[in-house]
Amino acid sequence: LTAGVDLASGDAVIVLDADLQDPPEVVLELAAKWREGYDVVYAVRDVREGETRFKRLTASLFYRGFNRISEVKVPLDVGDFRLVDRRVLDVFARMRESNRFVRGMFSWIGLRQTGVLYKRKERFAGETKYPLRKMLRLALNAITSFSHFPLQIATFLGFLCAGLSAAAILTVVILRLSGNQAFFGQATTLIAVLFLGGIQLISLGLLGE
């Protein structure tokens, strides 16, 4: 997709899957919206024929979850089928990420964007090139590229570990002073490791942010 966009020279480019699930006649509707002044016109799947309930459910959960944890909002029920104006393409061409979540990249660029409803047909022939393994990798790329949430989880876990170890230190000290033999042995070492692990997680989260 990126190679095709790099080589395209028109005033606008249509991104369209080649498996006949996205009807080419919808291109006319996308072009009509583009002539109204929109920079990106994406096709919204009103009906999705031939897809399993599992595929529809996981896609719905992912994009709704993604929009909750990311500052970049990706339109729901939208794939790569869209019309993109040259202004957007010029910005996109300067974004040379290796792991590319293209839908998020187009949304991040911004400018004027709108959608057109259409009926996505069942696959005419062949098999999907995106099995569950690839979909999970795409989801991971999307989250790590457009959300601070994983970093915030690391920071939270770091504070949690450090807090637990601090509470454990006080507990061990009180028990030792009171003559309790419950925590003799490796308690000090384990608490120190837990505390340092918490500090490391906090540092990683803050550095990432």
mmCIF file of the C-alpha atoms, coordinates in Angstrom:
data_MODEL
# 
_entry.id   MODEL 
# 
loop_
_atom_site.group_PDB 
_atom_site.id 
_atom_site.type_symbol 
_atom_site.label_atom_id 
_atom_site.label_alt_id 
_atom_site.label_comp_id 
_atom_site.label_asym_id 
_atom_site.label_entity_id 
_atom_site.label_seq_id 
_atom_site.pdbx_PDB_ins_code 
_atom_site.Cartn_x 
_atom_site.Cartn_y 
_atom_site.Cartn_z 
_atom_site.occupancy 
_atom_site.B_iso_or_equiv 
_atom_site.pdbx_formal_charge 
_atom_site.auth_seq_id 
_atom_site.auth_comp_id 
_atom_site.auth_asym_id 
_atom_site.auth_atom_id 
_atom_site.pdbx_PDB_model_num 
ATOM 1   C CA . LEU A 1 1   ? 0.000   0.000   0.000  1.00 0.00 ? 1   LEU A CA 1 
ATOM 2   C CA . THR A 1 2   ? 2.766   2.424   0.915  1.00 0.00 ? 2   THR A CA 1 
ATOM 3   C CA . ALA A 1 3   ? 4.685   1.606   -2.266 1.00 0.00 ? 3   ALA A CA 1 
ATOM 4   C CA . GLY A 1 4   ? 1.585   2.241   -4.369 1.00 0.00 ? 4   GLY A CA 1 
ATOM 5   C CA . VAL A 1 5   ? 0.882   5.567   -2.675 1.00 0.00 ? 5   VAL A CA 1 
ATOM 6   C CA . ASP A 1 6   ? 4.532   6.601   -3.131 1.00 0.00 ? 6   ASP A CA 1 
ATOM 7   C CA . LEU A 1 7   ? 4.321   5.970   -6.878 1.00 0.00 ? 7   LEU A CA 1 
ATOM 8   C CA . ALA A 1 8   ? 0.865   7.475   -7.455 1.00 0.00 ? 8   ALA A CA 1 
ATOM 9   C CA . SER A 1 9   ? 0.918   10.926  -9.056 1.00 0.00 ? 9   SER A CA 1 
ATOM 10  C CA . GLY A 1 10  ? -2.758  11.972  -9.221 1.00 0.00 ? 10  GLY A CA 1 
ATOM 11  C CA . ASP A 1 11  ? -4.565  14.736  -7.381 1.00 0.00 ? 11  ASP A CA 1 
ATOM 12  C CA . ALA A 1 12  ? -6.149  12.003  -5.264 1.00 0.00 ? 12  ALA A CA 1 
ATOM 13  C CA . VAL A 1 13  ? -5.594  8.283   -4.722 1.00 0.00 ? 13  VAL A CA 1 
ATOM 14  C CA . ILE A 1 14  ? -8.095  5.483   -4.120 1.00 0.00 ? 14  ILE A CA 1 
ATOM 15  C CA . VAL A 1 15  ? -6.981  2.677   -1.795 1.00 0.00 ? 15  VAL A CA 1 
ATOM 16  C CA . LEU A 1 16  ? -9.023  -0.399  -2.748 1.00 0.00 ? 16  LEU A CA 1 
ATOM 17  C CA . ASP A 1 17  ? -8.663  -4.104  -1.914 1.00 0.00 ? 17  ASP A CA 1 
ATOM 18  C CA . ALA A 1 18  ? -8.375  -6.384  -4.944 1.00 0.00 ? 18  ALA A CA 1 
ATOM 19  C CA . ASP A 1 19  ? -10.587 -9.247  -3.692 1.00 0.00 ? 19  ASP A CA 1 
ATOM 20  C CA . LEU A 1 20  ? -13.903 -7.691  -4.875 1.00 0.00 ? 20  LEU A CA 1 
ATOM 21  C CA . GLN A 1 21  ? -15.226 -7.255  -1.337 1.00 0.00 ? 21  GLN A CA 1 
ATOM 22  C CA . ASP A 1 22  ? -15.095 -3.474  -1.744 1.00 0.00 ? 22  ASP A CA 1 
ATOM 23  C CA . PRO A 1 23  ? -17.356 -2.596  -4.717 1.00 0.00 ? 23  PRO A CA 1 
ATOM 24  C CA . PRO A 1 24  ? -15.553 -0.283  -7.194 1.00 0.00 ? 24  PRO A CA 1 
ATOM 25  C CA . GLU A 1 25  ? -18.766 1.659   -7.885 1.00 0.00 ? 25  GLU A CA 1 
ATOM 26  C CA . VAL A 1 26  ? -18.493 3.216   -4.400 1.00 0.00 ? 26  VAL A CA 1 
ATOM 27  C CA . VAL A 1 27  ? -15.458 5.108   -5.750 1.00 0.00 ? 27  VAL A CA 1 
ATOM 28  C CA . LEU A 1 28  ? -17.901 7.460   -7.494 1.00 0.00 ? 28  LEU A CA 1 
ATOM 29  C CA . GLU A 1 29  ? -19.477 8.341   -4.144 1.00 0.00 ? 29  GLU A CA 1 
ATOM 30  C CA . LEU A 1 30  ? -16.056 8.907   -2.585 1.00 0.00 ? 30  LEU A CA 1 
ATOM 31  C CA . ALA A 1 31  ? -15.067 11.180  -5.475 1.00 0.00 ? 31  ALA A CA 1 
ATOM 32  C CA . ALA A 1 32  ? -18.304 13.176  -5.123 1.00 0.00 ? 32  ALA A CA 1 
ATOM 33  C CA . LYS A 1 33  ? -17.493 13.904  -1.461 1.00 0.00 ? 33  LYS A CA 1 
ATOM 34  C CA . TRP A 1 34  ? -13.905 14.790  -2.413 1.00 0.00 ? 34  TRP A CA 1 
ATOM 35  C CA . ARG A 1 35  ? -15.209 17.378  -4.895 1.00 0.00 ? 35  ARG A CA 1 
ATOM 36  C CA . GLU A 1 36  ? -17.159 18.924  -2.020 1.00 0.00 ? 36  GLU A CA 1 
ATOM 37  C CA . GLY A 1 37  ? -13.804 19.751  -0.399 1.00 0.00 ? 37  GLY A CA 1 
ATOM 38  C CA . TYR A 1 38  ? -12.975 16.782  1.832  1.00 0.00 ? 38  TYR A CA 1 
ATOM 39  C CA . ASP A 1 39  ? -9.342  15.650  2.009  1.00 0.00 ? 39  ASP A CA 1 
ATOM 40  C CA . VAL A 1 40  ? -10.025 12.058  3.094  1.00 0.00 ? 40  VAL A CA 1 
ATOM 41  C CA . VAL A 1 41  ? -13.226 10.179  2.282  1.00 0.00 ? 41  VAL A CA 1 
ATOM 42  C CA . TYR A 1 42  ? -13.343 6.733   3.886  1.00 0.00 ? 42  TYR A CA 1 
ATOM 43  C CA . ALA A 1 43  ? -15.841 3.962   3.154  1.00 0.00 ? 43  ALA A CA 1 
ATOM 44  C CA . VAL A 1 44  ? -17.808 2.852   6.237  1.00 0.00 ? 44  VAL A CA 1 
ATOM 45  C CA . ARG A 1 45  ? -18.960 -0.785  6.302  1.00 0.00 ? 45  ARG A CA 1 
ATOM 46  C CA . ASP A 1 46  ? -22.701 -0.599  6.908  1.00 0.00 ? 46  ASP A CA 1 
ATOM 47  C CA . VAL A 1 47  ? -23.122 -4.334  6.140  1.00 0.00 ? 47  VAL A CA 1 
ATOM 48  C CA . ARG A 1 48  ? -20.317 -6.933  6.349  1.00 0.00 ? 48  ARG A CA 1 
ATOM 49  C CA . GLU A 1 49  ? -21.226 -10.104 4.478  1.00 0.00 ? 49  GLU A CA 1 
ATOM 50  C CA . GLY A 1 50  ? -19.248 -13.336 4.815  1.00 0.00 ? 50  GLY A CA 1 
ATOM 51  C CA . GLU A 1 51  ? -17.457 -12.429 8.048  1.00 0.00 ? 51  GLU A CA 1 
ATOM 52  C CA . THR A 1 52  ? -17.685 -14.621 11.136 1.00 0.00 ? 52  THR A CA 1 
ATOM 53  C CA . ARG A 1 53  ? -19.258 -13.368 14.327 1.00 0.00 ? 53  ARG A CA 1 
ATOM 54  C CA . PHE A 1 54  ? -15.852 -13.730 16.022 1.00 0.00 ? 54  PHE A CA 1 
ATOM 55  C CA . LYS A 1 55  ? -14.191 -11.483 13.417 1.00 0.00 ? 55  LYS A CA 1 
ATOM 56  C CA . ARG A 1 56  ? -16.876 -8.807  13.717 1.00 0.00 ? 56  ARG A CA 1 
ATOM 57  C CA . LEU A 1 57  ? -16.834 -8.925  17.526 1.00 0.00 ? 57  LEU A CA 1 
ATOM 58  C CA . THR A 1 58  ? -13.046 -8.740  17.903 1.00 0.00 ? 58  THR A CA 1 
ATOM 59  C CA . ALA A 1 59  ? -12.766 -5.924  15.334 1.00 0.00 ? 59  ALA A CA 1 
ATOM 60  C CA . SER A 1 60  ? -15.495 -3.959  17.083 1.00 0.00 ? 60  SER A CA 1 
ATOM 61  C CA . LEU A 1 61  ? -13.915 -4.436  20.520 1.00 0.00 ? 61  LEU A CA 1 
ATOM 62  C CA . PHE A 1 62  ? -10.448 -3.508  19.274 1.00 0.00 ? 62  PHE A CA 1 
ATOM 63  C CA . TYR A 1 63  ? -11.373 -0.249  17.540 1.00 0.00 ? 63  TYR A CA 1 
ATOM 64  C CA . ARG A 1 64  ? -13.644 0.899   20.348 1.00 0.00 ? 64  ARG A CA 1 
ATOM 65  C CA . GLY A 1 65  ? -10.948 0.036   22.886 1.00 0.00 ? 65  GLY A CA 1 
ATOM 66  C CA . PHE A 1 66  ? -8.285  1.720   20.757 1.00 0.00 ? 66  PHE A CA 1 
ATOM 67  C CA . ASN A 1 67  ? -10.291 4.947   20.592 1.00 0.00 ? 67  ASN A CA 1 
ATOM 68  C CA . ARG A 1 68  ? -10.612 4.953   24.392 1.00 0.00 ? 68  ARG A CA 1 
ATOM 69  C CA . ILE A 1 69  ? -6.862  4.718   25.058 1.00 0.00 ? 69  ILE A CA 1 
ATOM 70  C CA . SER A 1 70  ? -5.536  6.727   22.104 1.00 0.00 ? 70  SER A CA 1 
ATOM 71  C CA . GLU A 1 71  ? -5.602  10.450  21.402 1.00 0.00 ? 71  GLU A CA 1 
ATOM 72  C CA . VAL A 1 72  ? -5.988  9.611   17.688 1.00 0.00 ? 72  VAL A CA 1 
ATOM 73  C CA . LYS A 1 73  ? -9.564  8.548   16.938 1.00 0.00 ? 73  LYS A CA 1 
ATOM 74  C CA . VAL A 1 74  ? -9.967  6.004   14.148 1.00 0.00 ? 74  VAL A CA 1 
ATOM 75  C CA . PRO A 1 75  ? -13.405 5.841   12.456 1.00 0.00 ? 75  PRO A CA 1 
ATOM 76  C CA . LEU A 1 76  ? -15.361 2.728   13.424 1.00 0.00 ? 76  LEU A CA 1 
ATOM 77  C CA . ASP A 1 77  ? -16.181 -0.003  10.862 1.00 0.00 ? 77  ASP A CA 1 
ATOM 78  C CA . VAL A 1 78  ? -13.657 1.421   8.403  1.00 0.00 ? 78  VAL A CA 1 
ATOM 79  C CA . GLY A 1 79  ? -10.878 -0.443  6.577  1.00 0.00 ? 79  GLY A CA 1 
ATOM 80  C CA . ASP A 1 80  ? -8.313  0.803   4.071  1.00 0.00 ? 80  ASP A CA 1 
ATOM 81  C CA . PHE A 1 81  ? -10.921 1.549   1.359  1.00 0.00 ? 81  PHE A CA 1 
ATOM 82  C CA . ARG A 1 82  ? -10.786 5.335   1.005  1.00 0.00 ? 82  ARG A CA 1 
ATOM 83  C CA . LEU A 1 83  ? -9.992  8.316   -1.198 1.00 0.00 ? 83  LEU A CA 1 
ATOM 84  C CA . VAL A 1 84  ? -7.009  10.422  -0.120 1.00 0.00 ? 84  VAL A CA 1 
ATOM 85  C CA . ASP A 1 85  ? -6.232  13.914  -1.421 1.00 0.00 ? 85  ASP A CA 1 
ATOM 86  C CA . ARG A 1 86  ? -2.738  14.922  -2.561 1.00 0.00 ? 86  ARG A CA 1 
ATOM 87  C CA . ARG A 1 87  ? -2.322  17.247  0.457  1.00 0.00 ? 87  ARG A CA 1 
ATOM 88  C CA . VAL A 1 88  ? -2.692  14.270  2.790  1.00 0.00 ? 88  VAL A CA 1 
ATOM 89  C CA . LEU A 1 89  ? -0.495  12.059  0.605  1.00 0.00 ? 89  LEU A CA 1 
ATOM 90  C CA . ASP A 1 90  ? 2.352   14.572  0.738  1.00 0.00 ? 90  ASP A CA 1 
ATOM 91  C CA . VAL A 1 91  ? 2.315   14.373  4.548  1.00 0.00 ? 91  VAL A CA 1 
ATOM 92  C CA . PHE A 1 92  ? 1.903   10.577  4.502  1.00 0.00 ? 92  PHE A CA 1 
ATOM 93  C CA . ALA A 1 93  ? 4.938   10.243  2.197  1.00 0.00 ? 93  ALA A CA 1 
ATOM 94  C CA . ARG A 1 94  ? 7.147   11.831  4.881  1.00 0.00 ? 94  ARG A CA 1 
ATOM 95  C CA . MET A 1 95  ? 6.048   9.324   7.527  1.00 0.00 ? 95  MET A CA 1 
ATOM 96  C CA . ARG A 1 96  ? 8.483   6.439   7.109  1.00 0.00 ? 96  ARG A CA 1 
ATOM 97  C CA . GLU A 1 97  ? 7.604   4.209   10.068 1.00 0.00 ? 97  GLU A CA 1 
ATOM 98  C CA . SER A 1 98  ? 8.537   0.548   9.629  1.00 0.00 ? 98  SER A CA 1 
ATOM 99  C CA . ASN A 1 99  ? 5.544   -0.901  11.486 1.00 0.00 ? 99  ASN A CA 1 
ATOM 100 C CA . ARG A 1 100 ? 2.674   0.969   9.882  1.00 0.00 ? 100 ARG A CA 1 
ATOM 101 C CA . PHE A 1 101 ? -0.896  1.254   11.148 1.00 0.00 ? 101 PHE A CA 1 
ATOM 102 C CA . VAL A 1 102 ? -2.085  3.112   8.058  1.00 0.00 ? 102 VAL A CA 1 
ATOM 103 C CA . ARG A 1 103 ? -5.627  3.781   9.281  1.00 0.00 ? 103 ARG A CA 1 
ATOM 104 C CA . GLY A 1 104 ? -4.256  5.504   12.357 1.00 0.00 ? 104 GLY A CA 1 
ATOM 105 C CA . MET A 1 105 ? -1.696  7.444   10.300 1.00 0.00 ? 105 MET A CA 1 
ATOM 106 C CA . PHE A 1 106 ? -4.364  8.909   8.006  1.00 0.00 ? 106 PHE A CA 1 
ATOM 107 C CA . SER A 1 107 ? -6.492  9.832   11.028 1.00 0.00 ? 107 SER A CA 1 
ATOM 108 C CA . TRP A 1 108 ? -3.475  11.446  12.739 1.00 0.00 ? 108 TRP A CA 1 
ATOM 109 C CA . ILE A 1 109 ? -2.793  13.669  9.704  1.00 0.00 ? 109 ILE A CA 1 
ATOM 110 C CA . GLY A 1 110 ? -6.249  15.183  10.101 1.00 0.00 ? 110 GLY A CA 1 
ATOM 111 C CA . LEU A 1 111 ? -7.594  17.857  7.691  1.00 0.00 ? 111 LEU A CA 1 
ATOM 112 C CA . ARG A 1 112 ? -11.201 17.455  6.505  1.00 0.00 ? 112 ARG A CA 1 
ATOM 113 C CA . GLN A 1 113 ? -12.428 13.846  6.672  1.00 0.00 ? 113 GLN A CA 1 
ATOM 114 C CA . THR A 1 114 ? -15.821 12.216  6.198  1.00 0.00 ? 114 THR A CA 1 
ATOM 115 C CA . GLY A 1 115 ? -17.326 8.793   5.538  1.00 0.00 ? 115 GLY A CA 1 
ATOM 116 C CA . VAL A 1 116 ? -19.621 7.113   3.004  1.00 0.00 ? 116 VAL A CA 1 
ATOM 117 C CA . LEU A 1 117 ? -21.720 4.075   3.956  1.00 0.00 ? 117 LEU A CA 1 
ATOM 118 C CA . TYR A 1 118 ? -21.513 0.974   1.758  1.00 0.00 ? 118 TYR A CA 1 
ATOM 119 C CA . LYS A 1 119 ? -22.276 -2.741  1.762  1.00 0.00 ? 119 LYS A CA 1 
ATOM 120 C CA . ARG A 1 120 ? -19.182 -4.924  1.961  1.00 0.00 ? 120 ARG A CA 1 
ATOM 121 C CA . LYS A 1 121 ? -19.678 -8.115  0.005  1.00 0.00 ? 121 LYS A CA 1 
ATOM 122 C CA . GLU A 1 122 ? -18.571 -11.654 0.755  1.00 0.00 ? 122 GLU A CA 1 
ATOM 123 C CA . ARG A 1 123 ? -15.129 -12.654 -0.511 1.00 0.00 ? 123 ARG A CA 1 
ATOM 124 C CA . PHE A 1 124 ? -15.423 -13.794 -4.147 1.00 0.00 ? 124 PHE A CA 1 
ATOM 125 C CA . ALA A 1 125 ? -12.464 -16.209 -4.038 1.00 0.00 ? 125 ALA A CA 1 
ATOM 126 C CA . GLY A 1 126 ? -9.293  -17.045 -2.148 1.00 0.00 ? 126 GLY A CA 1 
ATOM 127 C CA . GLU A 1 127 ? -8.515  -16.739 1.545  1.00 0.00 ? 127 GLU A CA 1 
ATOM 128 C CA . THR A 1 128 ? -7.741  -13.814 3.819  1.00 0.00 ? 128 THR A CA 1 
ATOM 129 C CA . LYS A 1 129 ? -4.095  -12.787 4.063  1.00 0.00 ? 129 LYS A CA 1 
ATOM 130 C CA . TYR A 1 130 ? -4.735  -11.567 7.614  1.00 0.00 ? 130 TYR A CA 1 
ATOM 131 C CA . PRO A 1 131 ? -5.251  -14.546 9.951  1.00 0.00 ? 131 PRO A CA 1 
ATOM 132 C CA . LEU A 1 132 ? -5.536  -14.061 13.710 1.00 0.00 ? 132 LEU A CA 1 
ATOM 133 C CA . ARG A 1 133 ? -1.741  -13.943 14.186 1.00 0.00 ? 133 ARG A CA 1 
ATOM 134 C CA . LYS A 1 134 ? -1.339  -11.020 11.781 1.00 0.00 ? 134 LYS A CA 1 
ATOM 135 C CA . MET A 1 135 ? -4.374  -9.246  13.214 1.00 0.00 ? 135 MET A CA 1 
ATOM 136 C CA . LEU A 1 136 ? -2.859  -9.442  16.706 1.00 0.00 ? 136 LEU A CA 1 
ATOM 137 C CA . ARG A 1 137 ? 0.431   -8.035  15.401 1.00 0.00 ? 137 ARG A CA 1 
ATOM 138 C CA . LEU A 1 138 ? -1.446  -5.197  13.666 1.00 0.00 ? 138 LEU A CA 1 
ATOM 139 C CA . ALA A 1 139 ? -3.322  -4.455  16.896 1.00 0.00 ? 139 ALA A CA 1 
ATOM 140 C CA . LEU A 1 140 ? -0.058  -4.380  18.870 1.00 0.00 ? 140 LEU A CA 1 
ATOM 141 C CA . ASN A 1 141 ? 1.526   -2.009  16.332 1.00 0.00 ? 141 ASN A CA 1 
ATOM 142 C CA . ALA A 1 142 ? -1.530  0.242   16.516 1.00 0.00 ? 142 ALA A CA 1 
ATOM 143 C CA . ILE A 1 143 ? -1.542  0.440   20.308 1.00 0.00 ? 143 ILE A CA 1 
ATOM 144 C CA . THR A 1 144 ? 2.203   0.979   20.714 1.00 0.00 ? 144 THR A CA 1 
ATOM 145 C CA . SER A 1 145 ? 2.282   3.578   17.919 1.00 0.00 ? 145 SER A CA 1 
ATOM 146 C CA . PHE A 1 146 ? -0.671  5.724   18.958 1.00 0.00 ? 146 PHE A CA 1 
ATOM 147 C CA . SER A 1 147 ? -1.205  5.227   22.679 1.00 0.00 ? 147 SER A CA 1 
ATOM 148 C CA . HIS A 1 148 ? 0.684   5.954   25.904 1.00 0.00 ? 148 HIS A CA 1 
ATOM 149 C CA . PHE A 1 149 ? -1.456  3.372   27.709 1.00 0.00 ? 149 PHE A CA 1 
ATOM 150 C CA . PRO A 1 150 ? 1.184   0.567   27.789 1.00 0.00 ? 150 PRO A CA 1 
ATOM 151 C CA . LEU A 1 151 ? 3.703   3.024   29.252 1.00 0.00 ? 151 LEU A CA 1 
ATOM 152 C CA . GLN A 1 152 ? 1.184   4.159   31.839 1.00 0.00 ? 152 GLN A CA 1 
ATOM 153 C CA . ILE A 1 153 ? 0.550   0.524   32.804 1.00 0.00 ? 153 ILE A CA 1 
ATOM 154 C CA . ALA A 1 154 ? 4.296   0.053   33.348 1.00 0.00 ? 154 ALA A CA 1 
ATOM 155 C CA . THR A 1 155 ? 4.438   3.173   35.521 1.00 0.00 ? 155 THR A CA 1 
ATOM 156 C CA . PHE A 1 156 ? 1.396   2.063   37.535 1.00 0.00 ? 156 PHE A CA 1 
ATOM 157 C CA . LEU A 1 157 ? 2.839   -1.433  38.090 1.00 0.00 ? 157 LEU A CA 1 
ATOM 158 C CA . GLY A 1 158 ? 6.128   0.164   39.157 1.00 0.00 ? 158 GLY A CA 1 
ATOM 159 C CA . PHE A 1 159 ? 4.427   2.306   41.802 1.00 0.00 ? 159 PHE A CA 1 
ATOM 160 C CA . LEU A 1 160 ? 2.396   -0.730  42.915 1.00 0.00 ? 160 LEU A CA 1 
ATOM 161 C CA . CYS A 1 161 ? 5.521   -2.908  43.319 1.00 0.00 ? 161 CYS A CA 1 
ATOM 162 C CA . ALA A 1 162 ? 7.451   -0.137  45.066 1.00 0.00 ? 162 ALA A CA 1 
ATOM 163 C CA . GLY A 1 163 ? 4.502   0.542   47.387 1.00 0.00 ? 163 GLY A CA 1 
ATOM 164 C CA . LEU A 1 164 ? 4.105   -3.139  48.275 1.00 0.00 ? 164 LEU A CA 1 
ATOM 165 C CA . SER A 1 165 ? 7.826   -3.468  48.976 1.00 0.00 ? 165 SER A CA 1 
ATOM 166 C CA . ALA A 1 166 ? 7.792   -0.339  51.176 1.00 0.00 ? 166 ALA A CA 1 
ATOM 167 C CA . ALA A 1 167 ? 4.870   -1.789  53.153 1.00 0.00 ? 167 ALA A CA 1 
ATOM 168 C CA . ALA A 1 168 ? 6.728   -5.115  53.397 1.00 0.00 ? 168 ALA A CA 1 
ATOM 169 C CA . ILE A 1 169 ? 9.866   -3.375  54.703 1.00 0.00 ? 169 ILE A CA 1 
ATOM 170 C CA . LEU A 1 170 ? 7.874   -1.758  57.524 1.00 0.00 ? 170 LEU A CA 1 
ATOM 171 C CA . THR A 1 171 ? 6.189   -5.078  58.306 1.00 0.00 ? 171 THR A CA 1 
ATOM 172 C CA . VAL A 1 172 ? 9.496   -6.967  58.505 1.00 0.00 ? 172 VAL A CA 1 
ATOM 173 C CA . VAL A 1 173 ? 11.120  -4.265  60.645 1.00 0.00 ? 173 VAL A CA 1 
ATOM 174 C CA . ILE A 1 174 ? 8.203   -4.285  63.106 1.00 0.00 ? 174 ILE A CA 1 
ATOM 175 C CA . LEU A 1 175 ? 8.199   -8.090  63.285 1.00 0.00 ? 175 LEU A CA 1 
ATOM 176 C CA . ARG A 1 176 ? 11.972  -8.240  63.821 1.00 0.00 ? 176 ARG A CA 1 
ATOM 177 C CA . LEU A 1 177 ? 11.848  -5.634  66.608 1.00 0.00 ? 177 LEU A CA 1 
ATOM 178 C CA . SER A 1 178 ? 9.024   -7.497  68.279 1.00 0.00 ? 178 SER A CA 1 
ATOM 179 C CA . GLY A 1 179 ? 11.036  -10.722 68.222 1.00 0.00 ? 179 GLY A CA 1 
ATOM 180 C CA . ASN A 1 180 ? 8.852   -12.534 65.669 1.00 0.00 ? 180 ASN A CA 1 
ATOM 181 C CA . GLN A 1 181 ? 10.765  -15.216 63.747 1.00 0.00 ? 181 GLN A CA 1 
ATOM 182 C CA . ALA A 1 182 ? 8.331   -15.394 60.756 1.00 0.00 ? 182 ALA A CA 1 
ATOM 183 C CA . PHE A 1 183 ? 10.467  -13.567 58.200 1.00 0.00 ? 183 PHE A CA 1 
ATOM 184 C CA . PHE A 1 184 ? 13.997  -14.706 58.900 1.00 0.00 ? 184 PHE A CA 1 
ATOM 185 C CA . GLY A 1 185 ? 16.000  -15.837 55.866 1.00 0.00 ? 185 GLY A CA 1 
ATOM 186 C CA . GLN A 1 186 ? 15.588  -14.205 52.448 1.00 0.00 ? 186 GLN A CA 1 
ATOM 187 C CA . ALA A 1 187 ? 12.975  -11.578 53.350 1.00 0.00 ? 187 ALA A CA 1 
ATOM 188 C CA . THR A 1 188 ? 15.359  -8.630  53.081 1.00 0.00 ? 188 THR A CA 1 
ATOM 189 C CA . THR A 1 189 ? 16.711  -9.779  49.703 1.00 0.00 ? 189 THR A CA 1 
ATOM 190 C CA . LEU A 1 190 ? 13.234  -10.408 48.265 1.00 0.00 ? 190 LEU A CA 1 
ATOM 191 C CA . ILE A 1 191 ? 11.951  -7.029  49.418 1.00 0.00 ? 191 ILE A CA 1 
ATOM 192 C CA . ALA A 1 192 ? 15.008  -5.271  47.966 1.00 0.00 ? 192 ALA A CA 1 
ATOM 193 C CA . VAL A 1 193 ? 14.524  -7.010  44.594 1.00 0.00 ? 193 VAL A CA 1 
ATOM 194 C CA . LEU A 1 194 ? 10.830  -6.110  44.573 1.00 0.00 ? 194 LEU A CA 1 
ATOM 195 C CA . PHE A 1 195 ? 11.587  -2.489  45.432 1.00 0.00 ? 195 PHE A CA 1 
ATOM 196 C CA . LEU A 1 196 ? 14.304  -2.141  42.765 1.00 0.00 ? 196 LEU A CA 1 
ATOM 197 C CA . GLY A 1 197 ? 12.012  -3.822  40.203 1.00 0.00 ? 197 GLY A CA 1 
ATOM 198 C CA . GLY A 1 198 ? 9.319   -1.262  41.000 1.00 0.00 ? 198 GLY A CA 1 
ATOM 199 C CA . ILE A 1 199 ? 11.788  1.607   40.568 1.00 0.00 ? 199 ILE A CA 1 
ATOM 200 C CA . GLN A 1 200 ? 12.884  0.169   37.208 1.00 0.00 ? 200 GLN A CA 1 
ATOM 201 C CA . LEU A 1 201 ? 9.275   -0.054  35.977 1.00 0.00 ? 201 LEU A CA 1 
ATOM 202 C CA . ILE A 1 202 ? 8.609   3.520   37.084 1.00 0.00 ? 202 ILE A CA 1 
ATOM 203 C CA . SER A 1 203 ? 11.754  4.693   35.295 1.00 0.00 ? 203 SER A CA 1 
ATOM 204 C CA . LEU A 1 204 ? 10.863  2.823   32.084 1.00 0.00 ? 204 LEU A CA 1 
ATOM 205 C CA . GLY A 1 205 ? 7.350   4.268   32.101 1.00 0.00 ? 205 GLY A CA 1 
ATOM 206 C CA . LEU A 1 206 ? 8.570   7.823   32.683 1.00 0.00 ? 206 LEU A CA 1 
ATOM 207 C CA . LEU A 1 207 ? 11.307  7.544   30.048 1.00 0.00 ? 207 LEU A CA 1 
ATOM 208 C CA . GLY A 1 208 ? 8.793   6.168   27.555 1.00 0.00 ? 208 GLY A CA 1 
ATOM 209 C CA . GLU A 1 209 ? 6.335   8.992   28.268 1.00 0.00 ? 209 GLU A CA 1 
# 
